[in-house]
């Protein structure tokens, strides 16, 4: 029998953050690259009536101010509300329900609907990070979990192309962070060290899955990545538990990493790369304090669906929904392709320079 080749033979990889396994089937990539590779249609011009633009009127009749940087407002259609009655106590353990209080906000990154993170300046992205920190500090005093997330692109369910994210704060710990909290806590009890801090150091030694790094941050394709070009952004210091812990140097380094990583994403398939991204850090709430969760390390996740081109995506269906996540190209192959993309000049700027 031939020796195992990770780029040719299917195998399982363990995700210690979520206590789950990923099926890697790289032999599926050995067939000719038959997916669509034509350029996507040109981006439509910005809608002058976009409800998220500065000065626009939203669906509820409220007018946005003429903001010039970031702008945060209560979500007009929130999934979480405060001051509502909770469900009664269950009469059987198989029919459990619990209160779900919280609040939802929308945060605009920029007044221009044509802007995206890779097209914004480092200073403009830094303003986004500063507002994230402010929101986490405010909401984190009252709520156990503050989820900052961005859905970019229509195929990720984004109904508005304006650059923005959402912030959902809840009095309960959602499933993903609850599992991560347990797994990281168990690792810390067993080894006496922080799981992701150890992981970052190993990845910096191996260099196989790193996409881009600077003095403060590293962006890499996780060893256990499920989505084709999934990346994780982690601080190098190994001890930052929450976004509110970020130093001025870390904030600027993060702004640079976000701009460069997203430029690589867009340049990969010459399109505005769709994704869902979000931040995971130590839980918050009135009983928490700085340094209270040594098992946690702050990190961002980018979960993009594109697989072969700007018009061919990976669907998490069938086997993924009923059995476990599965991917084709290996994380190392994905990292190499992203590493090879320019991070300094966005493809739109190259096109504009030729015209």
Coordinates of C-alpha atoms in Angstrom, one line a residue:
X1 CA 0.0 0.0 0.0
X2 CA 1.3 3.5 -0.9
X3 CA 2.4 5.9 1.8
X4 CA -0.2 8.4 3.0
X5 CA -0.2 11.7 1.1
X6 CA -2.3 14.4 2.7
X7 CA -2.9 16.1 -0.7
X8 CA -4.1 12.9 -2.3
X9 CA -5.8 10.7 0.3
X10 CA -8.9 11.3 2.3
X11 CA -8.5 11.6 6.1
X12 CA -10.1 13.1 9.2
X13 CA -8.8 16.2 11.1
X14 CA -9.8 17.0 14.6
X15 CA -11.1 20.5 15.6
X16 CA -10.1 20.8 19.3
X17 CA -12.1 24.1 19.6
X18 CA -15.4 22.4 18.9
X19 CA -14.6 18.8 19.7
X20 CA -15.6 17.6 16.2
X21 CA -14.0 16.0 13.2
X22 CA -13.7 17.2 9.6
X23 CA -13.5 14.9 6.6
X24 CA -10.8 16.1 4.1
X25 CA -11.2 14.6 0.6
X26 CA -8.3 16.1 -1.4
X27 CA -8.4 13.5 -4.2
X28 CA -11.5 15.3 -5.4
X29 CA -9.3 18.2 -6.5
X30 CA -7.0 16.0 -8.6
X31 CA -9.6 16.0 -11.5
X32 CA -9.2 18.9 -14.0
X33 CA -10.3 22.3 -12.8
X34 CA -13.7 22.3 -14.5
X35 CA -15.5 24.9 -12.6
X36 CA -16.5 28.2 -14.0
X37 CA -13.7 30.8 -14.1
X38 CA -15.2 33.7 -16.0
X39 CA -15.3 37.1 -14.4
X40 CA -18.5 38.0 -12.5
X41 CA -20.7 40.8 -13.7
X42 CA -19.6 44.3 -12.9
X43 CA -20.7 45.6 -9.5
X44 CA -24.0 47.6 -9.8
X45 CA -23.8 51.3 -9.0
X46 CA -24.6 52.2 -5.4
X47 CA -28.3 52.7 -4.7
X48 CA -28.9 56.4 -3.8
X49 CA -31.9 55.3 -1.7
X50 CA -30.0 52.6 0.2
X51 CA -31.5 52.8 3.7
X52 CA -28.0 52.4 5.4
X53 CA -26.5 55.4 3.6
X54 CA -25.9 58.6 5.5
X55 CA -29.0 60.7 5.4
X56 CA -31.3 57.9 4.1
X57 CA -34.7 57.1 5.6
X58 CA -35.0 53.5 6.9
X59 CA -38.0 51.2 6.7
X60 CA -39.3 52.4 10.1
X61 CA -39.3 56.0 8.9
X62 CA -36.2 57.1 10.9
X63 CA -33.6 59.1 9.1
X64 CA -29.9 58.3 9.5
X65 CA -27.7 61.3 10.4
X66 CA -25.1 62.5 7.9
X67 CA -22.5 60.4 9.5
X68 CA -18.9 60.5 8.1
X69 CA -17.3 57.4 9.8
X70 CA -19.1 54.6 11.7
X71 CA -22.7 54.7 12.7
X72 CA -24.6 52.4 15.1
X73 CA -28.3 52.1 15.6
X74 CA -30.9 49.6 17.0
X75 CA -31.8 46.9 14.5
X76 CA -35.2 47.7 13.0
X77 CA -36.0 44.0 12.9
X78 CA -34.3 42.5 16.0
X79 CA -34.1 38.8 16.8
X80 CA -33.6 39.7 20.5
X81 CA -35.7 42.1 22.6
X82 CA -35.7 43.1 26.3
X83 CA -38.5 43.2 28.8
X84 CA -40.6 40.4 27.3
X85 CA -42.1 37.5 29.3
X86 CA -40.2 34.2 29.5
X87 CA -41.6 30.7 28.9
X88 CA -43.1 28.7 31.7
X89 CA -41.1 26.0 33.5
X90 CA -41.0 22.8 31.4
X91 CA -43.3 19.9 32.5
X92 CA -41.0 17.3 31.0
X93 CA -37.2 17.2 30.4
X94 CA -37.7 16.6 26.7
X95 CA -39.5 19.9 26.3
X96 CA -37.2 22.5 27.8
X97 CA -37.4 26.3 27.1
X98 CA -35.6 29.2 28.6
X99 CA -35.7 33.0 28.5
X100 CA -33.8 34.7 25.7
X101 CA -33.3 38.4 26.4
X102 CA -31.0 40.6 24.5
X103 CA -30.6 43.4 22.0
X104 CA -29.6 43.8 18.4
X105 CA -27.7 46.6 16.7
X106 CA -26.5 47.5 13.2
X107 CA -23.2 49.1 12.7
X108 CA -22.3 50.9 9.4
X109 CA -18.6 50.9 8.6
X110 CA -18.6 53.8 6.2
X111 CA -21.1 56.3 4.7
X112 CA -20.3 55.1 1.1
X113 CA -22.3 52.1 -0.1
X114 CA -19.6 51.2 -2.6
X115 CA -17.0 50.7 0.1
X116 CA -15.8 47.4 1.5
X117 CA -13.1 46.6 4.0
X118 CA -10.3 46.0 1.5
X119 CA -11.1 49.4 -0.3
X120 CA -11.1 51.3 3.0
X121 CA -8.0 53.0 4.4
X122 CA -6.3 51.6 7.5
X123 CA -7.5 54.7 9.4
X124 CA -11.1 54.0 8.4
X125 CA -10.8 50.3 9.4
X126 CA -9.3 51.5 12.7
X127 CA -12.4 53.5 13.4
X128 CA -14.5 50.3 12.9
X129 CA -12.3 48.5 15.4
X130 CA -12.6 51.3 17.9
X131 CA -16.3 51.2 17.6
X132 CA -16.4 47.4 18.0
X133 CA -14.4 47.9 21.3
X134 CA -16.8 50.6 22.5
X135 CA -19.8 48.4 21.7
X136 CA -18.3 45.4 23.5
X137 CA -17.5 47.4 26.6
X138 CA -21.0 48.9 26.8
X139 CA -23.0 45.8 26.0
X140 CA -20.6 43.5 27.9
X141 CA -21.4 45.2 31.2
X142 CA -25.0 43.9 30.9
X143 CA -24.9 40.8 28.7
X144 CA -23.2 37.4 28.9
X145 CA -22.3 37.3 25.2
X146 CA -21.8 40.0 22.6
X147 CA -21.6 38.6 19.0
X148 CA -20.1 40.9 16.4
X149 CA -20.6 39.5 12.9
X150 CA -20.6 40.5 9.3
X151 CA -22.5 38.8 6.4
X152 CA -21.0 40.1 3.2
X153 CA -22.5 39.2 -0.2
X154 CA -26.0 38.2 -1.4
X155 CA -25.1 34.5 -1.3
X156 CA -24.4 34.8 2.4
X157 CA -27.8 36.2 3.0
X158 CA -26.8 39.9 3.1
X159 CA -29.8 41.9 2.0
X160 CA -28.0 45.2 1.8
X161 CA -24.6 45.8 0.0
X162 CA -23.8 48.7 2.3
X163 CA -20.6 48.0 4.4
X164 CA -22.0 47.1 7.8
X165 CA -22.1 44.4 10.5
X166 CA -24.5 43.4 13.2
X167 CA -24.0 43.2 17.0
X168 CA -26.3 40.8 18.9
X169 CA -26.0 40.8 22.7
X170 CA -27.6 38.1 24.8
X171 CA -28.1 37.1 28.4
X172 CA -27.3 33.5 27.5
X173 CA -24.2 31.9 26.0
X174 CA -25.0 30.7 22.4
X175 CA -24.1 27.2 21.2
X176 CA -20.8 27.9 19.4
X177 CA -19.1 29.9 22.2
X178 CA -20.5 27.6 24.8
X179 CA -18.8 24.6 23.1
X180 CA -15.6 26.6 22.6
X181 CA -15.6 27.7 26.3
X182 CA -15.9 24.1 27.4
X183 CA -13.2 22.8 25.1
X184 CA -10.7 25.6 25.9
X185 CA -11.4 25.2 29.6
X186 CA -10.7 21.5 29.5
X187 CA -7.5 22.0 27.6
X188 CA -6.3 24.6 30.1
X189 CA -7.1 22.3 33.1
X190 CA -5.2 19.4 31.4
X191 CA -2.2 21.3 30.1
X192 CA -2.0 24.5 32.2
X193 CA -1.7 26.5 29.0
X194 CA -4.0 28.3 26.6
X195 CA -5.1 26.1 23.7
X196 CA -5.1 28.8 20.9
X197 CA -1.9 30.4 22.3
X198 CA -0.2 27.0 21.9
X199 CA -1.7 26.6 18.5
X200 CA -0.5 30.0 17.2
X201 CA 3.1 29.2 18.3
X202 CA 3.0 25.8 16.5
X203 CA 1.6 27.4 13.3
X204 CA 4.3 30.1 13.4
X205 CA 6.9 27.3 13.5
X206 CA 5.3 25.2 10.7
X207 CA 4.5 28.1 8.3
X208 CA 2.3 25.8 6.2
X209 CA -1.1 27.4 6.8
X210 CA -0.2 31.1 7.4
X211 CA -1.7 33.5 4.9
X212 CA -0.3 36.8 6.2
X213 CA 1.1 38.1 9.4
X214 CA 2.5 41.3 11.0
X215 CA 4.1 42.0 14.4
X216 CA 0.8 41.7 16.3
X217 CA -1.5 39.3 14.4
X218 CA -1.5 36.2 12.2
X219 CA -4.1 35.2 9.7
X220 CA -4.1 31.5 8.8
X221 CA -6.2 28.7 7.4
X222 CA -6.9 26.5 10.5
X223 CA -5.6 22.9 10.4
X224 CA -9.3 21.9 10.9
X225 CA -10.9 24.4 8.6
X226 CA -14.3 23.3 7.2
X227 CA -15.0 26.0 4.5
X228 CA -12.7 26.1 1.4
X229 CA -10.9 29.3 2.2
X230 CA -11.8 29.7 5.9
X231 CA -9.3 31.7 7.9
X232 CA -8.7 32.6 11.5
X233 CA -7.2 35.8 12.7
X234 CA -5.3 35.6 16.1
X235 CA -3.2 37.8 18.2
X236 CA 0.4 36.8 18.6
X237 CA 0.7 37.7 22.3
X238 CA -1.3 34.6 23.4
X239 CA -3.1 36.4 26.2
X240 CA -5.7 38.8 24.7
X241 CA -9.0 37.4 26.0
X242 CA -11.5 40.0 24.7
X243 CA -11.6 42.8 22.2
X244 CA -11.7 45.3 25.0
X245 CA -8.2 44.1 26.0
X246 CA -6.6 45.4 22.7
X247 CA -3.7 47.8 22.9
X248 CA -3.3 50.7 20.5
X249 CA -0.6 48.7 18.7
X250 CA -2.9 45.7 18.4
X251 CA -5.7 47.8 17.0
X252 CA -3.6 49.3 14.2
X253 CA -2.0 45.9 13.5
X254 CA -5.5 44.4 13.2
X255 CA -6.7 47.1 10.8
X256 CA -3.7 46.3 8.6
X257 CA -4.3 42.6 8.7
X258 CA -8.0 43.0 7.9
X259 CA -7.3 45.2 4.9
X260 CA -4.6 42.9 3.5
X261 CA -6.4 39.6 4.1
X262 CA -9.6 40.9 2.5
X263 CA -7.6 42.3 -0.4
X264 CA -6.2 38.8 -0.9
X265 CA -9.7 37.3 -0.8
X266 CA -11.0 39.7 -3.4
X267 CA -7.9 39.2 -5.7
X268 CA -8.3 35.4 -5.5
X269 CA -11.3 35.2 -7.9
X270 CA -11.4 38.9 -8.9
X271 CA -14.6 39.6 -7.1
X272 CA -15.9 41.1 -3.9
X273 CA -15.4 38.0 -1.9
X274 CA -18.5 36.9 0.1
X275 CA -18.2 35.6 3.6
X276 CA -19.6 35.5 7.1
X277 CA -17.1 36.6 9.7
X278 CA -17.3 37.2 13.4
X279 CA -15.4 37.5 16.7
X280 CA -15.2 35.0 19.5
X281 CA -13.6 36.0 22.9
X282 CA -14.2 35.3 26.5
X283 CA -17.8 35.7 27.7
X284 CA -18.8 39.0 29.2
X285 CA -21.3 40.2 31.8
X286 CA -21.4 42.0 35.1
X287 CA -19.5 39.2 36.9
X288 CA -16.5 39.2 34.6
X289 CA -13.2 41.2 34.8
X290 CA -10.0 41.6 32.9
X291 CA -7.8 38.5 33.0
X292 CA -10.6 36.2 34.4
X293 CA -10.6 33.7 31.5
X294 CA -7.0 32.5 30.9
X295 CA -8.3 29.6 28.8
X296 CA -9.7 32.1 26.2
X297 CA -7.9 33.8 23.3
X298 CA -9.7 36.4 21.2
X299 CA -10.0 35.4 17.5
X300 CA -11.9 36.2 14.4
X301 CA -13.3 33.7 11.9
X302 CA -13.8 34.3 8.2
X303 CA -16.1 31.7 6.6
X304 CA -16.3 32.3 2.8
X305 CA -18.3 29.9 0.6
X306 CA -16.5 30.2 -2.7
X307 CA -14.8 27.1 -3.9
X308 CA -13.7 27.1 -7.5
X309 CA -14.4 30.6 -8.9
X310 CA -16.5 33.7 -8.2
X311 CA -19.6 31.8 -9.3
X312 CA -19.0 28.3 -7.8
X313 CA -19.6 27.9 -4.1
X314 CA -19.4 25.2 -1.5
X315 CA -22.7 24.1 -0.1
X316 CA -22.9 22.7 3.4
X317 CA -25.7 20.2 2.7
X318 CA -26.4 16.5 2.7
X319 CA -23.4 14.8 4.3
X320 CA -22.3 18.0 6.1
X321 CA -25.7 18.5 7.7
X322 CA -26.4 14.8 8.5
X323 CA -22.9 13.5 9.3
X324 CA -20.0 16.0 9.6
X325 CA -18.2 18.8 7.7
X326 CA -16.3 17.8 4.6
X327 CA -13.9 19.8 2.4
X328 CA -12.0 19.1 -0.8
X329 CA -8.8 21.0 -1.1
X330 CA -6.6 20.8 2.0
X331 CA -6.1 23.7 4.3
X332 CA -2.5 23.9 3.2
X333 CA -3.5 24.2 -0.4
X334 CA -6.0 26.9 0.4
X335 CA -3.4 28.8 2.4
X336 CA -0.9 28.6 -0.4
X337 CA -3.4 30.0 -2.9
X338 CA -4.3 32.9 -0.6
X339 CA -0.6 33.5 0.2
X340 CA 0.0 33.9 -3.6
X341 CA -2.5 36.6 -4.0
X342 CA -1.4 40.3 -3.9
X343 CA -2.4 42.0 -0.6
X344 CA -1.2 45.5 -1.5
X345 CA -3.1 46.3 -4.7
X346 CA -6.7 45.5 -5.0
X347 CA -7.8 44.2 -8.4
X348 CA -10.3 47.1 -8.8
X349 CA -7.5 49.5 -8.4
X350 CA -5.4 47.7 -11.0
X351 CA -8.3 47.9 -13.4
X352 CA -8.9 51.6 -12.8
X353 CA -5.2 52.3 -13.3
X354 CA -5.3 50.7 -16.8
X355 CA -8.4 52.7 -17.9

